[in-house]
């Protein structure tokens, strides 16, 4: 009989839910670093409650695995690793690698835990004969932004590891995240691969390593529907020469189905020449919010704090035609006021030189990016981290989804 069952069940349920909430929040436009930290404090309080009565709560963590979701995998893994008990950790790992959702939760747990509780286990995963364990180890190093050393090289030299698409791709991605210059030859090999995913991550990491001229290889990923389109867009329009980027945007705009991608691309590129067009797009309910976000990305003007937004208009007609993903992508963005934005641009637009790139109101070459990474909104932090890594050859790509902000030298 467990007299604390109801309390502990609530801890397990709440911890799993808060992990899901935080996982969504790190990609949302309206969450600041302080908001993420507040979620983490609530999550950690529930985790502490679980571990405080470990023997009673462990069976409840195991029962929750019936959902086979990431939140439950995260709670199970954090509890298991904090227990220091081999059988519990083995059970948590086996459950975590059982499907993509639980894998995300397990990797997140390895990023959440202090190194003293997981470093030795990550080494064991690298030494395992199971490729899924090596994949887990690489993913853990990725979220923790820690170098795997020679383990990575040995993986990239093995044919069976390179045949494991997820492992191979995450390994190539890690090279760029950590700026591992000794692994550049492996990127060269990846550029010639038949796999579209392998080629993408080879290009992605090569560009982060300073080979910006390879951005032209992202053309197919930008112009067509594929799994990497959003990531390709973020990187291409930060690294392409301005005139080439404008040509790509012009080509994209020839198909109205690409209009959302065009708006995003103009915001990433940051040339204020496009602002009048973005203002016009802010009149269209289908594109208003994303156009307002692009306007803010260029100018640094926050719509809500400067009272430049409006209450939600009647979007019944728009919702009838729009895809669910399209509606969800914009739901936490403010609705811009065309009249107010136009007045602001009339007043301040002269200080933005056409033909130059701007990021959050500053000419790109004058940006430091640190303040945004440390305390900005999540999407701005993601953009700043990418710009910072591209501008500094030795700077790793800050993980803006991490529990604790990575140290920035």
Short mmCIF file of C-alpha atoms in Angstrom, two decimals, residues 3-407:
data_model
loop_
_atom_site.label_atom_id
_atom_site.label_comp_id
_atom_site.label_asym_id
_atom_site.label_seq_id
_atom_site.Cartn_x
_atom_site.Cartn_y
_atom_site.Cartn_z
CA UNK A 3 -0.21 6.15 1.08
CA UNK A 4 1.41 8.82 -1.12
CA UNK A 5 0.30 7.31 -4.42
CA UNK A 6 -2.01 10.17 -5.44
CA UNK A 7 0.60 12.81 -4.70
CA UNK A 8 3.35 10.92 -6.53
CA UNK A 9 1.07 10.17 -9.48
CA UNK A 10 0.44 13.88 -9.76
CA UNK A 11 4.19 14.58 -9.71
CA UNK A 12 4.77 12.06 -12.52
CA UNK A 13 1.87 13.36 -14.60
CA UNK A 14 2.76 17.02 -14.08
CA UNK A 15 6.46 16.48 -14.83
CA UNK A 16 5.65 14.73 -18.12
CA UNK A 17 3.17 17.47 -19.07
CA UNK A 18 5.60 20.27 -18.21
CA UNK A 19 8.29 18.62 -20.33
CA UNK A 20 5.88 18.63 -23.30
CA UNK A 21 5.01 22.25 -22.60
CA UNK A 22 8.67 23.25 -22.40
CA UNK A 23 9.54 21.29 -25.54
CA UNK A 24 6.94 23.29 -27.44
CA UNK A 25 7.88 26.57 -25.78
CA UNK A 26 11.51 26.56 -26.95
CA UNK A 27 10.29 27.03 -30.54
CA UNK A 28 7.56 29.57 -29.81
CA UNK A 29 7.85 33.29 -30.66
CA UNK A 30 6.33 34.59 -27.40
CA UNK A 31 8.57 32.84 -24.86
CA UNK A 32 11.51 34.68 -23.30
CA UNK A 33 14.41 32.96 -21.56
CA UNK A 34 12.82 33.92 -18.24
CA UNK A 35 9.61 32.15 -19.27
CA UNK A 36 11.51 28.96 -20.09
CA UNK A 37 13.30 29.15 -16.75
CA UNK A 38 9.96 29.46 -14.95
CA UNK A 39 8.75 26.28 -16.65
CA UNK A 40 11.98 24.54 -15.70
CA UNK A 41 11.57 25.47 -12.05
CA UNK A 42 8.11 23.91 -12.00
CA UNK A 43 9.38 20.83 -13.83
CA UNK A 44 12.34 20.44 -11.49
CA UNK A 45 10.12 20.74 -8.42
CA UNK A 46 8.06 17.78 -9.64
CA UNK A 47 11.18 15.76 -10.46
CA UNK A 48 12.52 16.42 -6.95
CA UNK A 49 9.20 15.25 -5.54
CA UNK A 50 9.50 12.00 -7.49
CA UNK A 51 13.09 11.30 -6.41
CA UNK A 52 12.36 12.20 -2.78
CA UNK A 53 10.30 9.01 -2.57
CA UNK A 54 12.06 6.97 -5.22
CA UNK A 55 10.99 3.46 -4.28
CA UNK A 56 7.33 4.51 -4.18
CA UNK A 57 7.43 6.65 -7.31
CA UNK A 58 9.46 4.34 -9.57
CA UNK A 59 6.58 1.89 -10.20
CA UNK A 60 4.40 4.89 -11.12
CA UNK A 61 7.01 6.10 -13.61
CA UNK A 62 7.01 2.62 -15.12
CA UNK A 63 3.22 2.53 -15.32
CA UNK A 64 3.27 5.82 -17.21
CA UNK A 65 5.32 4.23 -19.98
CA UNK A 66 2.09 2.78 -21.35
CA UNK A 67 1.65 6.13 -23.12
CA UNK A 68 4.94 5.64 -25.04
CA UNK A 69 5.50 9.39 -25.30
CA UNK A 70 8.43 11.74 -24.83
CA UNK A 71 7.34 13.29 -21.55
CA UNK A 72 7.05 9.93 -19.85
CA UNK A 73 10.41 8.83 -21.28
CA UNK A 74 12.02 12.01 -19.96
CA UNK A 75 10.63 11.54 -16.44
CA UNK A 76 11.56 7.86 -16.40
CA UNK A 77 15.12 8.55 -17.54
CA UNK A 78 15.80 11.45 -15.17
CA UNK A 79 14.48 9.37 -12.27
CA UNK A 80 16.49 6.32 -13.31
CA UNK A 81 19.80 8.12 -13.74
CA UNK A 82 19.35 9.97 -10.47
CA UNK A 83 18.74 6.63 -8.73
CA UNK A 84 22.20 5.39 -9.80
CA UNK A 85 20.68 1.89 -10.12
CA UNK A 86 21.79 -0.11 -13.16
CA UNK A 87 18.52 -1.98 -13.74
CA UNK A 88 16.44 1.19 -13.59
CA UNK A 89 18.76 2.97 -16.04
CA UNK A 90 18.73 -0.01 -18.41
CA UNK A 91 14.92 -0.08 -18.34
CA UNK A 92 14.74 3.67 -19.02
CA UNK A 93 17.19 3.46 -21.92
CA UNK A 94 15.44 0.46 -23.49
CA UNK A 95 12.13 2.30 -23.29
CA UNK A 96 13.67 5.52 -24.59
CA UNK A 97 15.06 3.96 -27.78
CA UNK A 98 11.78 2.21 -28.57
CA UNK A 99 10.30 4.91 -30.83
CA UNK A 100 11.12 8.45 -32.07
CA UNK A 101 8.92 10.17 -29.45
CA UNK A 102 10.43 8.37 -26.49
CA UNK A 103 13.90 8.86 -27.97
CA UNK A 104 13.39 12.64 -27.85
CA UNK A 105 12.49 12.41 -24.18
CA UNK A 106 15.51 10.23 -23.38
CA UNK A 107 17.92 12.55 -25.19
CA UNK A 108 16.35 15.53 -23.44
CA UNK A 109 16.94 13.82 -20.08
CA UNK A 110 20.62 13.32 -20.94
CA UNK A 111 20.81 17.03 -21.70
CA UNK A 112 19.00 17.94 -18.48
CA UNK A 113 21.12 15.85 -16.10
CA UNK A 114 24.47 17.03 -14.70
CA UNK A 115 27.49 15.51 -16.37
CA UNK A 116 28.40 13.58 -13.23
CA UNK A 117 25.29 11.43 -13.70
CA UNK A 118 25.51 10.75 -17.42
CA UNK A 119 29.04 11.12 -18.79
CA UNK A 120 30.09 7.56 -17.95
CA UNK A 121 26.90 6.23 -19.44
CA UNK A 122 27.42 8.18 -22.66
CA UNK A 123 30.84 6.53 -22.95
CA UNK A 124 29.16 3.14 -22.49
CA UNK A 125 26.69 3.97 -25.26
CA UNK A 126 29.56 4.85 -27.59
CA UNK A 127 31.21 1.50 -26.83
CA UNK A 128 28.00 -0.49 -27.32
CA UNK A 129 27.63 -2.83 -30.27
CA UNK A 130 24.11 -1.48 -30.82
CA UNK A 131 24.06 1.35 -33.36
CA UNK A 132 21.02 2.89 -31.67
CA UNK A 133 23.14 3.35 -28.54
CA UNK A 134 25.83 5.11 -30.56
CA UNK A 135 23.11 7.31 -32.03
CA UNK A 136 21.91 8.07 -28.50
CA UNK A 137 25.45 9.01 -27.45
CA UNK A 138 25.92 11.33 -30.43
CA UNK A 139 22.54 12.96 -29.77
CA UNK A 140 23.47 13.46 -26.11
CA UNK A 141 26.73 15.15 -27.10
CA UNK A 142 24.76 17.31 -29.51
CA UNK A 143 22.26 18.63 -26.97
CA UNK A 144 24.98 19.06 -24.35
CA UNK A 145 27.36 20.63 -26.89
CA UNK A 146 30.16 18.37 -25.71
CA UNK A 147 32.77 16.84 -27.98
CA UNK A 148 32.77 13.04 -28.32
CA UNK A 149 36.44 13.11 -29.27
CA UNK A 150 37.73 10.04 -31.10
CA UNK A 151 34.39 8.27 -30.71
CA UNK A 152 32.99 10.48 -33.46
CA UNK A 153 35.86 9.77 -35.84
CA UNK A 154 35.52 6.02 -35.29
CA UNK A 155 31.80 6.24 -36.09
CA UNK A 156 32.44 8.21 -39.28
CA UNK A 157 35.06 5.69 -40.39
CA UNK A 158 32.75 2.67 -40.05
CA UNK A 159 30.62 1.61 -43.01
CA UNK A 160 27.87 0.15 -40.83
CA UNK A 161 27.56 3.42 -38.88
CA UNK A 162 27.40 5.44 -42.08
CA UNK A 163 24.69 3.10 -43.35
CA UNK A 164 22.59 4.02 -40.30
CA UNK A 165 21.06 7.22 -41.70
CA UNK A 166 20.03 8.78 -38.38
CA UNK A 167 23.39 8.12 -36.75
CA UNK A 168 25.34 9.32 -39.77
CA UNK A 169 23.32 12.52 -40.15
CA UNK A 170 23.47 13.42 -36.46
CA UNK A 171 27.23 12.84 -36.53
CA UNK A 172 27.66 15.16 -39.51
CA UNK A 173 25.45 17.77 -37.85
CA UNK A 174 27.56 17.60 -34.67
CA UNK A 175 30.66 18.57 -36.65
CA UNK A 176 29.09 21.92 -37.48
CA UNK A 177 27.52 22.47 -34.08
CA UNK A 178 30.86 22.06 -32.32
CA UNK A 179 33.10 23.39 -35.16
CA UNK A 180 35.18 20.21 -35.21
CA UNK A 181 37.75 21.16 -37.82
CA UNK A 182 39.51 17.79 -37.66
CA UNK A 183 36.35 16.20 -39.10
CA UNK A 184 36.10 18.35 -42.24
CA UNK A 185 37.22 15.49 -44.54
CA UNK A 186 34.13 13.54 -43.48
CA UNK A 187 31.96 16.46 -44.60
CA UNK A 188 33.63 16.34 -48.02
CA UNK A 189 32.67 12.69 -48.31
CA UNK A 190 29.11 13.44 -47.20
CA UNK A 191 28.69 16.06 -49.91
CA UNK A 192 28.96 13.27 -52.49
CA UNK A 193 26.43 10.96 -50.82
CA UNK A 194 23.29 9.73 -52.57
CA UNK A 195 21.17 10.36 -49.47
CA UNK A 196 19.48 13.76 -49.53
CA UNK A 197 19.58 13.95 -45.73
CA UNK A 198 23.29 13.11 -45.58
CA UNK A 199 24.07 15.75 -48.22
CA UNK A 200 22.01 18.35 -46.36
CA UNK A 201 23.81 17.93 -43.05
CA UNK A 202 27.17 17.87 -44.82
CA UNK A 203 26.32 21.19 -46.49
CA UNK A 204 24.87 22.61 -43.27
CA UNK A 205 27.95 21.81 -41.20
CA UNK A 206 30.35 22.88 -43.95
CA UNK A 207 28.72 26.32 -44.07
CA UNK A 208 28.91 26.67 -40.29
CA UNK A 209 32.58 25.75 -40.54
CA UNK A 210 33.11 28.83 -42.71
CA UNK A 211 32.56 27.53 -46.25
CA UNK A 212 29.78 30.01 -46.99
CA UNK A 213 30.16 29.58 -50.75
CA UNK A 214 28.50 26.17 -50.39
CA UNK A 215 25.20 27.90 -49.60
CA UNK A 216 24.36 27.62 -53.31
CA UNK A 217 24.08 23.85 -52.77
CA UNK A 218 21.00 24.52 -50.64
CA UNK A 219 19.03 25.63 -53.69
CA UNK A 220 17.08 22.42 -54.14
CA UNK A 221 16.28 22.28 -50.41
CA UNK A 222 14.97 25.87 -50.50
CA UNK A 223 12.99 25.66 -53.72
CA UNK A 224 11.13 22.38 -53.18
CA UNK A 225 9.07 20.76 -50.45
CA UNK A 226 11.27 18.55 -48.24
CA UNK A 227 12.00 17.84 -44.60
CA UNK A 228 14.90 20.29 -44.49
CA UNK A 229 13.29 23.29 -46.15
CA UNK A 230 12.90 25.43 -43.02
CA UNK A 231 16.48 24.77 -41.89
CA UNK A 232 17.81 25.37 -45.40
CA UNK A 233 15.96 28.68 -45.56
CA UNK A 234 17.42 29.83 -42.23
CA UNK A 235 20.96 29.11 -43.35
CA UNK A 236 20.82 30.03 -47.04
CA UNK A 237 19.45 33.54 -46.58
CA UNK A 238 22.02 34.32 -43.92
CA UNK A 239 24.97 33.28 -46.09
CA UNK A 240 24.13 33.84 -49.75
CA UNK A 241 25.42 37.01 -51.41
CA UNK A 242 22.66 39.62 -51.26
CA UNK A 243 21.93 39.68 -54.99
CA UNK A 244 21.87 35.89 -55.26
CA UNK A 245 19.49 35.73 -52.29
CA UNK A 246 17.18 38.27 -53.93
CA UNK A 247 17.15 36.18 -57.11
CA UNK A 248 16.15 33.10 -55.12
CA UNK A 249 13.37 35.04 -53.40
CA UNK A 250 12.15 36.26 -56.79
CA UNK A 251 12.02 32.67 -58.06
CA UNK A 252 10.20 31.48 -54.95
CA UNK A 253 7.61 34.22 -55.32
CA UNK A 254 6.59 33.02 -58.78
CA UNK A 255 4.48 30.34 -57.09
CA UNK A 256 1.87 31.74 -54.71
CA UNK A 257 2.05 28.50 -52.71
CA UNK A 258 5.53 29.63 -51.61
CA UNK A 259 4.39 32.98 -50.21
CA UNK A 260 4.95 32.05 -46.57
CA UNK A 261 8.47 30.90 -47.42
CA UNK A 262 9.07 34.17 -49.28
CA UNK A 263 8.01 36.24 -46.28
CA UNK A 264 10.25 34.23 -43.97
CA UNK A 265 13.17 34.53 -46.37
CA UNK A 266 12.86 38.33 -46.57
CA UNK A 267 12.87 38.59 -42.78
CA UNK A 268 15.95 36.37 -42.52
CA UNK A 269 17.77 38.27 -45.27
CA UNK A 270 17.10 41.55 -43.48
CA UNK A 271 17.24 44.01 -46.39
CA UNK A 272 14.84 46.88 -45.47
CA UNK A 273 14.02 47.29 -49.16
CA UNK A 274 11.26 44.72 -48.58
CA UNK A 275 9.56 46.46 -45.63
CA UNK A 276 6.90 48.32 -47.71
CA UNK A 277 5.90 44.98 -49.24
CA UNK A 278 5.74 43.38 -45.79
CA UNK A 279 3.44 46.20 -44.70
CA UNK A 280 1.13 45.42 -47.59
CA UNK A 281 1.19 41.74 -46.66
CA UNK A 282 0.15 42.65 -43.11
CA UNK A 283 -3.28 43.55 -44.52
CA UNK A 284 -3.86 39.94 -45.59
CA UNK A 285 -5.18 37.77 -42.70
CA UNK A 286 -3.45 34.73 -44.12
CA UNK A 287 0.01 36.30 -43.98
CA UNK A 288 -0.38 39.22 -41.56
CA UNK A 289 1.21 37.65 -38.49
CA UNK A 290 4.20 36.14 -40.24
CA UNK A 291 4.73 39.43 -42.11
CA UNK A 292 4.69 41.24 -38.76
CA UNK A 293 7.29 38.82 -37.45
CA UNK A 294 9.53 39.46 -40.47
CA UNK A 295 9.10 43.23 -39.95
CA UNK A 296 10.22 42.86 -36.34
CA UNK A 297 13.16 40.66 -37.30
CA UNK A 298 14.49 43.40 -39.57
CA UNK A 299 13.62 46.48 -37.52
CA UNK A 300 13.88 45.14 -33.97
CA UNK A 301 10.49 46.70 -33.19
CA UNK A 302 8.33 44.53 -30.94
CA UNK A 303 4.70 44.85 -31.99
CA UNK A 304 3.06 44.15 -28.64
CA UNK A 305 5.31 46.18 -26.36
CA UNK A 306 4.97 49.19 -28.70
CA UNK A 307 1.20 48.83 -29.07
CA UNK A 308 1.46 48.06 -32.78
CA UNK A 309 -0.89 45.09 -32.74
CA UNK A 310 -4.65 44.73 -33.00
CA UNK A 311 -7.21 42.42 -31.48
CA UNK A 312 -7.89 39.19 -33.35
CA UNK A 313 -9.90 40.00 -36.49
CA UNK A 314 -12.58 37.84 -38.08
CA UNK A 315 -10.57 35.09 -39.77
CA UNK A 316 -13.38 32.63 -40.46
CA UNK A 317 -12.81 32.73 -44.21
CA UNK A 318 -9.06 32.38 -43.80
CA UNK A 319 -9.40 29.41 -41.44
CA UNK A 320 -11.65 27.63 -43.90
CA UNK A 321 -8.93 27.71 -46.59
CA UNK A 322 -5.77 27.42 -44.47
CA UNK A 323 -3.97 24.24 -43.52
CA UNK A 324 -3.99 23.33 -39.79
CA UNK A 325 -0.18 23.54 -39.63
CA UNK A 326 -0.32 27.02 -41.11
CA UNK A 327 -2.75 28.24 -38.44
CA UNK A 328 -0.79 26.61 -35.61
CA UNK A 329 2.50 28.11 -36.80
CA UNK A 330 1.18 31.66 -36.35
CA UNK A 331 -1.15 31.29 -33.39
CA UNK A 332 1.20 32.92 -30.85
CA UNK A 333 2.23 35.82 -33.07
CA UNK A 334 0.53 39.21 -32.63
CA UNK A 335 -1.77 40.64 -35.30
CA UNK A 336 -0.03 43.70 -36.75
CA UNK A 337 -1.79 47.04 -37.27
CA UNK A 338 -1.05 48.14 -40.83
CA UNK A 339 -1.75 51.78 -40.02
CA UNK A 340 0.50 51.89 -36.95
CA UNK A 341 3.33 49.95 -38.60
CA UNK A 342 3.19 52.25 -41.61
CA UNK A 343 3.41 55.31 -39.35
CA UNK A 344 6.39 53.84 -37.50
CA UNK A 345 8.16 53.02 -40.76
CA UNK A 346 7.45 56.51 -42.08
CA UNK A 347 9.13 57.93 -38.99
CA UNK A 348 12.12 55.60 -38.64
CA UNK A 349 12.55 53.95 -42.04
CA UNK A 350 15.12 56.51 -43.21
CA UNK A 351 17.67 55.11 -40.71
CA UNK A 352 17.65 51.71 -42.47
CA UNK A 353 19.91 51.66 -45.52
CA UNK A 354 18.53 49.70 -48.46
CA UNK A 355 20.92 47.06 -49.77
CA UNK A 356 22.32 46.21 -46.34
CA UNK A 357 21.38 43.40 -43.99
CA UNK A 358 19.78 44.22 -40.65
CA UNK A 359 19.10 42.04 -37.62
CA UNK A 360 16.75 43.24 -34.90
CA UNK A 361 17.21 46.89 -35.86
CA UNK A 362 20.99 46.91 -36.24
CA UNK A 363 23.21 46.62 -39.29
CA UNK A 364 24.46 43.04 -39.27
CA UNK A 365 28.13 43.97 -39.01
CA UNK A 366 27.38 45.93 -35.81
CA UNK A 367 25.49 43.13 -34.08
CA UNK A 368 26.97 41.30 -31.11
CA UNK A 369 24.08 38.79 -30.77
CA UNK A 370 24.97 37.92 -27.15
CA UNK A 371 22.21 39.90 -25.46
CA UNK A 372 19.58 38.33 -27.71
CA UNK A 373 20.92 34.83 -27.09
CA UNK A 374 20.95 35.37 -23.34
CA UNK A 375 17.59 37.04 -22.80
CA UNK A 376 15.60 37.33 -26.03
CA UNK A 377 12.50 35.63 -27.35
CA UNK A 378 13.10 32.05 -28.42
CA UNK A 379 12.90 32.53 -32.20
CA UNK A 380 15.13 35.58 -31.95
CA UNK A 381 17.56 33.58 -29.83
CA UNK A 382 17.66 30.82 -32.45
CA UNK A 383 18.38 33.33 -35.20
CA UNK A 384 21.02 35.13 -33.12
CA UNK A 385 22.77 31.86 -32.24
CA UNK A 386 23.00 30.95 -35.92
CA UNK A 387 24.28 34.41 -36.91
CA UNK A 388 26.80 34.35 -34.07
CA UNK A 389 28.14 30.95 -35.09
CA UNK A 390 28.39 32.03 -38.73
CA UNK A 391 30.21 35.26 -37.84
CA UNK A 392 32.78 33.60 -35.57
CA UNK A 393 34.76 30.62 -36.93
CA UNK A 394 35.58 29.25 -33.46
CA UNK A 395 32.16 29.84 -31.89
CA UNK A 396 30.04 26.74 -31.40
CA UNK A 397 26.36 26.92 -32.23
CA UNK A 398 24.64 27.78 -28.95
CA UNK A 399 21.86 25.34 -28.12
CA UNK A 400 18.94 27.70 -27.43
CA UNK A 401 16.81 24.74 -26.33
CA UNK A 402 19.23 23.77 -23.57
CA UNK A 403 18.26 23.94 -19.92
CA UNK A 404 21.19 26.18 -19.09
CA UNK A 405 22.52 28.74 -21.54
CA UNK A 406 25.79 27.61 -23.07
CA UNK A 407 28.77 29.72 -22.10
#
